[in-house]
PDB file of N, CA and C in Angstrom:
ATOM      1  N   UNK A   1      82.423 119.456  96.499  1.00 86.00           N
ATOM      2  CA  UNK A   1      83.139 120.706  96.394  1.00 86.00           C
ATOM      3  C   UNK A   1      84.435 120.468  95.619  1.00 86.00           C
ATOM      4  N   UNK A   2      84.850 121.452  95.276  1.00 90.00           N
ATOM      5  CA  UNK A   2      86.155 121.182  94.030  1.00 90.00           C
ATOM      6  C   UNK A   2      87.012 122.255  94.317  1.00 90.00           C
ATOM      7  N   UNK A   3      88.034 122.250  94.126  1.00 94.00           N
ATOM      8  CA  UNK A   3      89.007 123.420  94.252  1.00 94.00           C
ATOM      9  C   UNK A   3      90.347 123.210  93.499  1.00 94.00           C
ATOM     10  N   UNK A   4      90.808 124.437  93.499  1.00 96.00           N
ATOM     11  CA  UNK A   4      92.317 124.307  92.727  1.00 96.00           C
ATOM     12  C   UNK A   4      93.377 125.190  93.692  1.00 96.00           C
ATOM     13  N   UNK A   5      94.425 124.569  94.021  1.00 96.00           N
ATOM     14  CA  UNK A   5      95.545 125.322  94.190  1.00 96.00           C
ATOM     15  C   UNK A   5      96.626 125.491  93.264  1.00 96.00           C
ATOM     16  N   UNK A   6      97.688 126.490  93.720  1.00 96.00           N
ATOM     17  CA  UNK A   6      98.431 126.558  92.863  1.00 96.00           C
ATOM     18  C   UNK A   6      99.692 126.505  93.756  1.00 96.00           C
ATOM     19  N   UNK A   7     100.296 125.141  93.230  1.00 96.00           N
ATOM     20  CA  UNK A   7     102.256 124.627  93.227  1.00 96.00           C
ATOM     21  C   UNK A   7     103.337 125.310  93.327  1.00 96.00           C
ATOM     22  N   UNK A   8     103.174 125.925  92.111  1.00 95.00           N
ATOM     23  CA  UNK A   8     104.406 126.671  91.607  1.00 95.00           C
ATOM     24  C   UNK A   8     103.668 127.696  90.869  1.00 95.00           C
ATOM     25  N   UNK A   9     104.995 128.111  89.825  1.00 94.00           N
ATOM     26  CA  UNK A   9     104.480 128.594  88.528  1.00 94.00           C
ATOM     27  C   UNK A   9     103.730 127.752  88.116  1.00 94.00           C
ATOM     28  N   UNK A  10     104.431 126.658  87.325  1.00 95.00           N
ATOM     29  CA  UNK A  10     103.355 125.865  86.001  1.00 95.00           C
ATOM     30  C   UNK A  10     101.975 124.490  86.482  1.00 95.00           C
ATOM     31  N   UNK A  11     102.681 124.411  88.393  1.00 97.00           N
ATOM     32  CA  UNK A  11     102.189 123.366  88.932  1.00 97.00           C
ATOM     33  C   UNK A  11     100.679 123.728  89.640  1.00 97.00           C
ATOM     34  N   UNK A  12      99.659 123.036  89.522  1.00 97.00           N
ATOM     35  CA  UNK A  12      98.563 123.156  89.997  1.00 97.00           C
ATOM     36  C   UNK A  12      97.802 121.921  90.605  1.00 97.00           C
ATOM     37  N   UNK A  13      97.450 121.717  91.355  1.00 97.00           N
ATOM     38  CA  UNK A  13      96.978 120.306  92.400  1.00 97.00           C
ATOM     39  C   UNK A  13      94.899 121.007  92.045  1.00 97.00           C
ATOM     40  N   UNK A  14      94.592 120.133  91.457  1.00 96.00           N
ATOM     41  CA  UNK A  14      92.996 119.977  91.382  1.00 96.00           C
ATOM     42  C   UNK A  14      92.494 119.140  92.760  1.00 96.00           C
ATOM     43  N   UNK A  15      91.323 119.418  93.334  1.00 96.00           N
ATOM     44  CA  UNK A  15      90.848 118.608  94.320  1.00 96.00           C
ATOM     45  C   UNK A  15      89.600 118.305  94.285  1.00 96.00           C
ATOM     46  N   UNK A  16      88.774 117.115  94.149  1.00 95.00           N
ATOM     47  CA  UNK A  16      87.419 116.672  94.431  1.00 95.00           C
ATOM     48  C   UNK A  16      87.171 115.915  95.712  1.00 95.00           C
ATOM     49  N   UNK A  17      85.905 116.886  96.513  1.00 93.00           N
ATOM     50  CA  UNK A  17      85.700 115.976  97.657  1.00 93.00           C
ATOM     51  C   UNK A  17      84.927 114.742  96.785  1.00 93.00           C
ATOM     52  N   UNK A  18      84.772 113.503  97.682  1.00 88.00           N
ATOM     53  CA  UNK A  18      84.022 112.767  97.542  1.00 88.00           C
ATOM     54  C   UNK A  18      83.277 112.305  99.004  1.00 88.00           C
ATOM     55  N   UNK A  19      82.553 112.941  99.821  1.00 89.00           N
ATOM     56  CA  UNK A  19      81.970 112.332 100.796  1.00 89.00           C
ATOM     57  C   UNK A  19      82.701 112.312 101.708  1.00 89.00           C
ATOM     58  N   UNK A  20      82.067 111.692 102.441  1.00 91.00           N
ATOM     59  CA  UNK A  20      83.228 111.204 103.578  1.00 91.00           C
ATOM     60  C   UNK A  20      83.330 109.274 103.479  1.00 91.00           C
ATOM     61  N   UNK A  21      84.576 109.024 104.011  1.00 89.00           N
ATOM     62  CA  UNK A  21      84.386 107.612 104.234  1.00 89.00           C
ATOM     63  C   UNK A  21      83.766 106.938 105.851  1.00 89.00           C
ATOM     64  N   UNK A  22      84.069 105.828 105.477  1.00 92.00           N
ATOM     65  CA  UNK A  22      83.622 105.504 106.844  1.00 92.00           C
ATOM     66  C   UNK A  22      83.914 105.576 108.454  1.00 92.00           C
ATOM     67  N   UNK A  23      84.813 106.038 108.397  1.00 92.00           N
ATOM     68  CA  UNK A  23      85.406 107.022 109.843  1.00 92.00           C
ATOM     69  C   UNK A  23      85.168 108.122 110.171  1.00 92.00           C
ATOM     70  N   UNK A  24      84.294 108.922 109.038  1.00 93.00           N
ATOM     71  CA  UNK A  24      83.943 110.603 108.925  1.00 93.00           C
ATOM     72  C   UNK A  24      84.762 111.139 108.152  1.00 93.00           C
ATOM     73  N   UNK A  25      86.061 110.800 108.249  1.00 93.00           N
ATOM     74  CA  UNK A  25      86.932 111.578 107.185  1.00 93.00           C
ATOM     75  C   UNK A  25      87.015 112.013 105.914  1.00 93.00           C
ATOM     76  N   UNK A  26      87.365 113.088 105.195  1.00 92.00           N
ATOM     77  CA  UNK A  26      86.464 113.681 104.256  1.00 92.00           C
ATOM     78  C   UNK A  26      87.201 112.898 103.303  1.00 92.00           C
ATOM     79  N   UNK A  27      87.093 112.666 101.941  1.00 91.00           N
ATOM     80  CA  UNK A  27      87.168 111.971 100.879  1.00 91.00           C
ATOM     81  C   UNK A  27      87.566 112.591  99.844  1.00 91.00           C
ATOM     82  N   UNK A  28      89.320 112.911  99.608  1.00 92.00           N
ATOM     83  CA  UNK A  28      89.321 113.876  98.856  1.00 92.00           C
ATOM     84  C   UNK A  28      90.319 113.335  97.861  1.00 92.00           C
ATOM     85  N   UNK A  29      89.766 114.000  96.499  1.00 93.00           N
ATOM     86  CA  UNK A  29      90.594 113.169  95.340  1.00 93.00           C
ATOM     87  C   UNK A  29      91.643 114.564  94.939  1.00 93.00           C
ATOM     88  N   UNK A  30      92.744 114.065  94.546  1.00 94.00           N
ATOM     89  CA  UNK A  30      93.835 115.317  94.383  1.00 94.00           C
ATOM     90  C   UNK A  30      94.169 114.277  93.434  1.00 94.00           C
ATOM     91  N   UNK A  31      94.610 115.533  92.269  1.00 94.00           N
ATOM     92  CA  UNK A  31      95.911 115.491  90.959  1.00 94.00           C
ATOM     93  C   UNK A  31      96.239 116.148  90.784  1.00 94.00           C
ATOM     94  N   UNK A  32      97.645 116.574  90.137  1.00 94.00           N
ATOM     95  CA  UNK A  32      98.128 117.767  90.111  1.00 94.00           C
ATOM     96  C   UNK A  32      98.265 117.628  88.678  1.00 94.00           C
ATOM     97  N   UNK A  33      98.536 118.751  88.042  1.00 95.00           N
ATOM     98  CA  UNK A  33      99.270 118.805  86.687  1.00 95.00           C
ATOM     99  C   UNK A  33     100.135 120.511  86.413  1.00 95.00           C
ATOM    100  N   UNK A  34     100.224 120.241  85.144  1.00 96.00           N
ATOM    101  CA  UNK A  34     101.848 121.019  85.154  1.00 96.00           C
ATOM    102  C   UNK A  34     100.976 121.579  83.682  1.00 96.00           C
ATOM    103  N   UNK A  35     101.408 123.025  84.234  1.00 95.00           N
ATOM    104  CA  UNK A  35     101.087 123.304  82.535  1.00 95.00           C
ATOM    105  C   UNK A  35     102.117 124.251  81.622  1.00 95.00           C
ATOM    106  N   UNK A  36     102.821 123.634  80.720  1.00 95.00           N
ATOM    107  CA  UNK A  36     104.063 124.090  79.815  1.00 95.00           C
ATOM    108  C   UNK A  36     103.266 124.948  78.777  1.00 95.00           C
ATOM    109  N   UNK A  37     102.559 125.352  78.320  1.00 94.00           N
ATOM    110  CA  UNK A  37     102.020 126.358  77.457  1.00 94.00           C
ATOM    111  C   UNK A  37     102.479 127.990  77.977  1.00 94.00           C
ATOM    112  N   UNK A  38     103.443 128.416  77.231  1.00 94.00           N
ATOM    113  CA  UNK A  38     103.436 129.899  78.070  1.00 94.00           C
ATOM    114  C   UNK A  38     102.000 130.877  77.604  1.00 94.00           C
ATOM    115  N   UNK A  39     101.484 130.597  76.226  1.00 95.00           N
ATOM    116  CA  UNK A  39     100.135 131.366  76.235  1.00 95.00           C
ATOM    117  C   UNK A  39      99.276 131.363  77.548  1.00 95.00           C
ATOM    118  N   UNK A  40      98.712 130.243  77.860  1.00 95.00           N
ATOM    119  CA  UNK A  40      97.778 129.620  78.866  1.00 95.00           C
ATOM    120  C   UNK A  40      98.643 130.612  80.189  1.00 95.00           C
ATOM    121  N   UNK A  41      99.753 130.691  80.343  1.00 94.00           N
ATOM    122  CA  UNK A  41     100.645 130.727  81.543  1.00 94.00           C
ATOM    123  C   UNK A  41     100.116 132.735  81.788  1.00 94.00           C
ATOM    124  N   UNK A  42     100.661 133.085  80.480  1.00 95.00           N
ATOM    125  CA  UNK A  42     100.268 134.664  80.473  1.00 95.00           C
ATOM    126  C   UNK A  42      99.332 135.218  80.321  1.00 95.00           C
ATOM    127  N   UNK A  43      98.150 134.436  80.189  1.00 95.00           N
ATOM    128  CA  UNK A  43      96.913 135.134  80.530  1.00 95.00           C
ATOM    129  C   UNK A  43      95.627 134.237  81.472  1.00 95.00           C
ATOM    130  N   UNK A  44      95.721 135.348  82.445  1.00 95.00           N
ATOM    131  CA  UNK A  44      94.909 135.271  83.787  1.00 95.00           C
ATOM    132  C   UNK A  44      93.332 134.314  83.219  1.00 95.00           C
ATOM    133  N   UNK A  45      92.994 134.810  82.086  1.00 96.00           N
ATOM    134  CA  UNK A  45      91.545 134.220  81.609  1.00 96.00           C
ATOM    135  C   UNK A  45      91.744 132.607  80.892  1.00 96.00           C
ATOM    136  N   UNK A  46      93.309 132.726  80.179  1.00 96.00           N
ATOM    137  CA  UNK A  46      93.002 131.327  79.289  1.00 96.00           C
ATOM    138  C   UNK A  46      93.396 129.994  80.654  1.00 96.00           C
ATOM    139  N   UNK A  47      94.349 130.929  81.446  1.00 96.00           N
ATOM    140  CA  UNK A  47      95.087 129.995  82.632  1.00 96.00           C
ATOM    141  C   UNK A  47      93.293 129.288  83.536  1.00 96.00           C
ATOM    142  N   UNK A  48      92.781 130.652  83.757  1.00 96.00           N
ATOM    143  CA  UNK A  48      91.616 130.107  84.903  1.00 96.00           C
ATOM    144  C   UNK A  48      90.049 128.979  83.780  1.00 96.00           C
ATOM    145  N   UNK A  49      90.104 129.368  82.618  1.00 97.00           N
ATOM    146  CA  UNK A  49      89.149 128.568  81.539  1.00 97.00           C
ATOM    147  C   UNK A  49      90.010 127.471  81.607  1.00 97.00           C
ATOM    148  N   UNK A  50      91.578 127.216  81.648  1.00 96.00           N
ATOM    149  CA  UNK A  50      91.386 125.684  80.874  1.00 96.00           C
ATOM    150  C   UNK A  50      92.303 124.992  82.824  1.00 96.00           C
ATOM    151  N   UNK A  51      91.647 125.233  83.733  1.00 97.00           N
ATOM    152  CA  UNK A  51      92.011 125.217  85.147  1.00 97.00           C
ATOM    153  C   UNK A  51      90.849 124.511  85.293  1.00 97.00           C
ATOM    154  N   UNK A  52      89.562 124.969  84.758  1.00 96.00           N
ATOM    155  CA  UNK A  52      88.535 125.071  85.302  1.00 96.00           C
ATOM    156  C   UNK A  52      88.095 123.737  84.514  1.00 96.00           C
ATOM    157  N   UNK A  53      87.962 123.603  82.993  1.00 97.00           N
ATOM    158  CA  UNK A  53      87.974 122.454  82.480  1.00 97.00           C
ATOM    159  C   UNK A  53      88.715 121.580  82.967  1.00 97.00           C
ATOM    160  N   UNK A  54      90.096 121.195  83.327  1.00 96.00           N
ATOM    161  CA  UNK A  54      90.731 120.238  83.563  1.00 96.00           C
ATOM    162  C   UNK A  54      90.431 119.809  84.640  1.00 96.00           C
ATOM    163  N   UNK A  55      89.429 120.689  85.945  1.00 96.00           N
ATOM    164  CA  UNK A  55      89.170 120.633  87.070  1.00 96.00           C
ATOM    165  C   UNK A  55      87.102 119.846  86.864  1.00 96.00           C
ATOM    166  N   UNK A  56      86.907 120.215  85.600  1.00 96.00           N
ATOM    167  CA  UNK A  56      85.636 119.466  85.411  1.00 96.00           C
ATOM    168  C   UNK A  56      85.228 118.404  85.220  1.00 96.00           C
ATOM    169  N   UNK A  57      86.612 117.881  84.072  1.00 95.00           N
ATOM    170  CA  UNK A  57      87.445 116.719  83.374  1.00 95.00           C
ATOM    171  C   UNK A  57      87.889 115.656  84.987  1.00 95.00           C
ATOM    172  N   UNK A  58      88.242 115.828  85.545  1.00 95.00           N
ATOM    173  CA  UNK A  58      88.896 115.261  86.698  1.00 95.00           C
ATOM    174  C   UNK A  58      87.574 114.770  87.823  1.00 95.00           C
ATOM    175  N   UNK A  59      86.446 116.279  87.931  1.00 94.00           N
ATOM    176  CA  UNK A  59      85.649 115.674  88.636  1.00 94.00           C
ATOM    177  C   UNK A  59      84.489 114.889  87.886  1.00 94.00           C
ATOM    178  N   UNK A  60      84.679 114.516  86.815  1.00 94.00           N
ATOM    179  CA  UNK A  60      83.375 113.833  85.852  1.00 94.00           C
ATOM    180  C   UNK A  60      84.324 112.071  86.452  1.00 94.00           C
ATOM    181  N   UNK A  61      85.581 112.229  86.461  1.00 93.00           N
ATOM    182  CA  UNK A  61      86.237 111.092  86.083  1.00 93.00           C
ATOM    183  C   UNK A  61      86.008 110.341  87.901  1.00 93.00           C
ATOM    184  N   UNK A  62      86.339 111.272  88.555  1.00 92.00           N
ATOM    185  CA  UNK A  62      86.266 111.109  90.185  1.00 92.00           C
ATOM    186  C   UNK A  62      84.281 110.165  90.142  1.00 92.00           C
ATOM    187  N   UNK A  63      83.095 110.874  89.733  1.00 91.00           N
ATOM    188  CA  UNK A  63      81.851 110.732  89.771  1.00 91.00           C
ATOM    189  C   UNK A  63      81.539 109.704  89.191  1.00 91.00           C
ATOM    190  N   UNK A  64      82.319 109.426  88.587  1.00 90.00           N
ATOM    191  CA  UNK A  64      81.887 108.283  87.601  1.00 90.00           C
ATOM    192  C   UNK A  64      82.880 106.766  87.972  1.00 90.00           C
ATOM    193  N   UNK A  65      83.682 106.943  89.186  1.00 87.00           N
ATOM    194  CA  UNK A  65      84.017 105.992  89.672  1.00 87.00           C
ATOM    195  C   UNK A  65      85.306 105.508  88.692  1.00 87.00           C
ATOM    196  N   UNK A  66      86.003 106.062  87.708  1.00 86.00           N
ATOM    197  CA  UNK A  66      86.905 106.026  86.816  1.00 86.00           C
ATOM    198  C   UNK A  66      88.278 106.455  87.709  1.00 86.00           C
ATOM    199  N   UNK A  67      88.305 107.017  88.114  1.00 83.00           N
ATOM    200  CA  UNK A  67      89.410 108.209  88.401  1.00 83.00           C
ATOM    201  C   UNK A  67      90.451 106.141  89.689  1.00 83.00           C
ATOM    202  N   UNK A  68      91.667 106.038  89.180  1.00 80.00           N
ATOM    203  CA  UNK A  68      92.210 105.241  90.491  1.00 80.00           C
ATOM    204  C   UNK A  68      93.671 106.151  90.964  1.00 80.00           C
ATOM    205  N   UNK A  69      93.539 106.413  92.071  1.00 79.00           N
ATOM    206  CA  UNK A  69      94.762 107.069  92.261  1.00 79.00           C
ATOM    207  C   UNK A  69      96.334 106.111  92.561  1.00 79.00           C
ATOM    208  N   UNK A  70      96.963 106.828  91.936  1.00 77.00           N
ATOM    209  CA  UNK A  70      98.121 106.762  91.918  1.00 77.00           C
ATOM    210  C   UNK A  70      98.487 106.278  93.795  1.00 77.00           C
ATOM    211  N   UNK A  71      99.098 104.701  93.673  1.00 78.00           N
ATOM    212  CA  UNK A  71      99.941 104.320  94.848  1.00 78.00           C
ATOM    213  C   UNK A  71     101.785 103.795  94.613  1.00 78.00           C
ATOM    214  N   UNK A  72     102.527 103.950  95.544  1.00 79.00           N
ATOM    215  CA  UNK A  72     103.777 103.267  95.838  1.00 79.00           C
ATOM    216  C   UNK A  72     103.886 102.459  95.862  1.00 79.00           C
ATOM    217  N   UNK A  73     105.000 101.963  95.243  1.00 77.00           N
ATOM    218  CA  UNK A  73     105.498 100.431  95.177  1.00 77.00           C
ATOM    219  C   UNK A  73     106.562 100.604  94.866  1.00 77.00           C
ATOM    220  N   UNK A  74     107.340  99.367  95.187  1.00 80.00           N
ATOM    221  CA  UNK A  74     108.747  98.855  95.222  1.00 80.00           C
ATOM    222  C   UNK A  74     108.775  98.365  93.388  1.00 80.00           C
ATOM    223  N   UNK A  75     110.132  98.615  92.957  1.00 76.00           N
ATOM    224  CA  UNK A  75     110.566  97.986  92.001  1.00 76.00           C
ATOM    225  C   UNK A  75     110.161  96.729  92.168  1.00 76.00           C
ATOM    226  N   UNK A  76     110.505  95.836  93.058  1.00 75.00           N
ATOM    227  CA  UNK A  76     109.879  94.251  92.998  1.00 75.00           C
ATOM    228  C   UNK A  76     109.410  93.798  92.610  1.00 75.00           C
ATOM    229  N   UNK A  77     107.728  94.706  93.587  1.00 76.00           N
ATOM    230  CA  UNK A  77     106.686  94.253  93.530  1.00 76.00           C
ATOM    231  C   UNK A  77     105.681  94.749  91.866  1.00 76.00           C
ATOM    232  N   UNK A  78     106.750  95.861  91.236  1.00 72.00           N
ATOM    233  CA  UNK A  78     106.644  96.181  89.934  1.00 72.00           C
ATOM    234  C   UNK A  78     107.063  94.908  89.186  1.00 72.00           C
ATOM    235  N   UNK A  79     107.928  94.539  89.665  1.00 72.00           N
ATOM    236  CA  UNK A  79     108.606  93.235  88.536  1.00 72.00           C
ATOM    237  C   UNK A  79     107.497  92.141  88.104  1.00 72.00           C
ATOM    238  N   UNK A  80     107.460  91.792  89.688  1.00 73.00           N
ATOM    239  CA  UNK A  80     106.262  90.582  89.961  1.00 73.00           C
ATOM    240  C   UNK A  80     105.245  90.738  89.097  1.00 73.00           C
ATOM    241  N   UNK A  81     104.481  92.013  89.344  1.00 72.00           N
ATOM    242  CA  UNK A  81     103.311  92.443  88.304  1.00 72.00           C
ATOM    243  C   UNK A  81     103.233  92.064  86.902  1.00 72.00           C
ATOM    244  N   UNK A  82     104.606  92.187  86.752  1.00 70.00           N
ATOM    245  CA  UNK A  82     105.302  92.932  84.955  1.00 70.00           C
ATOM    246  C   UNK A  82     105.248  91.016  84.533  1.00 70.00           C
ATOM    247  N   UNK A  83     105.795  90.423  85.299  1.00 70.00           N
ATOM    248  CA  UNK A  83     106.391  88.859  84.823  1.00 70.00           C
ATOM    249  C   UNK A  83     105.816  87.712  85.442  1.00 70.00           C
ATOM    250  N   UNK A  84     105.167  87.934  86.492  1.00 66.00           N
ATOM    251  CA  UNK A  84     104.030  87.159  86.729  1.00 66.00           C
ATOM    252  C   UNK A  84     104.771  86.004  88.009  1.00 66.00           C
ATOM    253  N   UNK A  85     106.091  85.956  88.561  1.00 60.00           N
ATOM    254  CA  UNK A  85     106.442  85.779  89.661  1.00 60.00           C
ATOM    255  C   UNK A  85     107.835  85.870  89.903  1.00 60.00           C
ATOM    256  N   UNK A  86     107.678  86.494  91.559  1.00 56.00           N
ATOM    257  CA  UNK A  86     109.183  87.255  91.674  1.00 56.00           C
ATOM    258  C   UNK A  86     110.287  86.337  91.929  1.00 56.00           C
ATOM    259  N   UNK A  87     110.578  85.216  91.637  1.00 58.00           N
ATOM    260  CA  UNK A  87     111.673  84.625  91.065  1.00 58.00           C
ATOM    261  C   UNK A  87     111.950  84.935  89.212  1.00 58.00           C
ATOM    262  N   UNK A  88     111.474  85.209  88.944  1.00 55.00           N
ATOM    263  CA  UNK A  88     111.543  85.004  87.012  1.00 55.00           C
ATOM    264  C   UNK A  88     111.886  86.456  87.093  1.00 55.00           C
ATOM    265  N   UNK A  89     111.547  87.165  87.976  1.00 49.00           N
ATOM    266  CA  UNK A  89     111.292  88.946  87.898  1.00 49.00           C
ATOM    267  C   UNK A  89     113.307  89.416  88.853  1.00 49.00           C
ATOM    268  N   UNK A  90     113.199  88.152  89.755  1.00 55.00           N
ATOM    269  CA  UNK A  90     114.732  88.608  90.553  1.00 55.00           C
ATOM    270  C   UNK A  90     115.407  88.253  89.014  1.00 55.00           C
ATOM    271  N   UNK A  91     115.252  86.953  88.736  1.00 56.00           N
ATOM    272  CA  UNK A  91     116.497  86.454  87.597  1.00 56.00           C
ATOM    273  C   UNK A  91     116.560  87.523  86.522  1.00 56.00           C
ATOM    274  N   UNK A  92     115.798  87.998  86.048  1.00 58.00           N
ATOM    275  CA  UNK A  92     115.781  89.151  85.137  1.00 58.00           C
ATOM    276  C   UNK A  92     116.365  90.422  85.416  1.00 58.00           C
ATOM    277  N   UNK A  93     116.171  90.977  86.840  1.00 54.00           N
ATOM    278  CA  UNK A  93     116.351  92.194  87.518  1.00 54.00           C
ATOM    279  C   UNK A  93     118.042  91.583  87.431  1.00 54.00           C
ATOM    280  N   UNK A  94     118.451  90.602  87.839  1.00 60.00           N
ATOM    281  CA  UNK A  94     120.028  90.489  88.049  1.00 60.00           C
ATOM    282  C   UNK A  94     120.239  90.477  86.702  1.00 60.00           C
ATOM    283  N   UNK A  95     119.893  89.840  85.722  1.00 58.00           N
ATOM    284  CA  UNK A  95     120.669  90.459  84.403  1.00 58.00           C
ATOM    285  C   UNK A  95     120.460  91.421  84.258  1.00 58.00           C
ATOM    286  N   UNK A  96     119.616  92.059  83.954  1.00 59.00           N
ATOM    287  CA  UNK A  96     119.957  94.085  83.681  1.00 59.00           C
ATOM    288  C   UNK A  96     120.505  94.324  84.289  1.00 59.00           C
ATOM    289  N   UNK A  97     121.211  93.945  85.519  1.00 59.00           N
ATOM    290  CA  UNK A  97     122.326  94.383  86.367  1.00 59.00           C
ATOM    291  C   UNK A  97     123.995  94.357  85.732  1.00 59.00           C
ATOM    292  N   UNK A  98     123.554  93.073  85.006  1.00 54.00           N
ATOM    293  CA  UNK A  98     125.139  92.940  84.614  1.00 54.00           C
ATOM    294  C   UNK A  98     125.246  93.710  83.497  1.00 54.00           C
TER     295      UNK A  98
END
C-alpha cells in the first residue's frame, strides 16, 4: 500500500508499506520531499500527477531493495567514516577548530 501526506504547503512525506517485519510490525518506508515549483504548487492536477510519480519512483526504489534510509549520527562517528580512524579524524576536527 502507498500513500501520500501532506507537511505543509510545499512539504509532502510519501509512504511504502513493505510487509511486516519480524515482530508483526508493519514495515513502512517514508520520504518526504519539498516541492519549490509554484506551477506544480497551483494546480490541483500537475501537484497530484507529479505526487503520484514521485510516489511510484520511491516505491520501484523501496521493491527493488535500493531505497537505504536515512540514519543519525554524531559528527565523530562522521569523521571516523570520512578518515578512516577517530584519532586522525579528532586531530583534524581540532584544527578546523582553530
Amino acid at each position: 500500500m502507498v500513500s501520500i501526506e501532506r507537511r505543509s504547503e510545499k512539504s509532502f512525506r510519501l509512504i511504502v508499506e513493505n510487509g511486516y517485519d519480524e515482530n508483526g510490525k508493519r514495515d513502512r518506508k517514508k520520504k518526504s520531499t519539498r516541492i519549490e515549483d509554484p506551477k506544480i504548487l497551483k494546480s490541483k492536477r500537475k501537484l497530484q500527477e507529479y505526487l503520484e510519480d514521485q510516489l511510484d519512483r520511491f516505491r520501484i526504489e523501496v521493491e527493488a531493495g535500493e531505497y537505504i534510509a536515512p540514519e543519525k549520527s554524531t559528527v565523530e562517528s562522521f569523521a571516523v567514516q570520512r578518515n578512516g580512524s577517530k584519532r586522525n579524524s579528532l586531530i583534524k576536527m581540532e584544527s578546523l577548530a582553530d
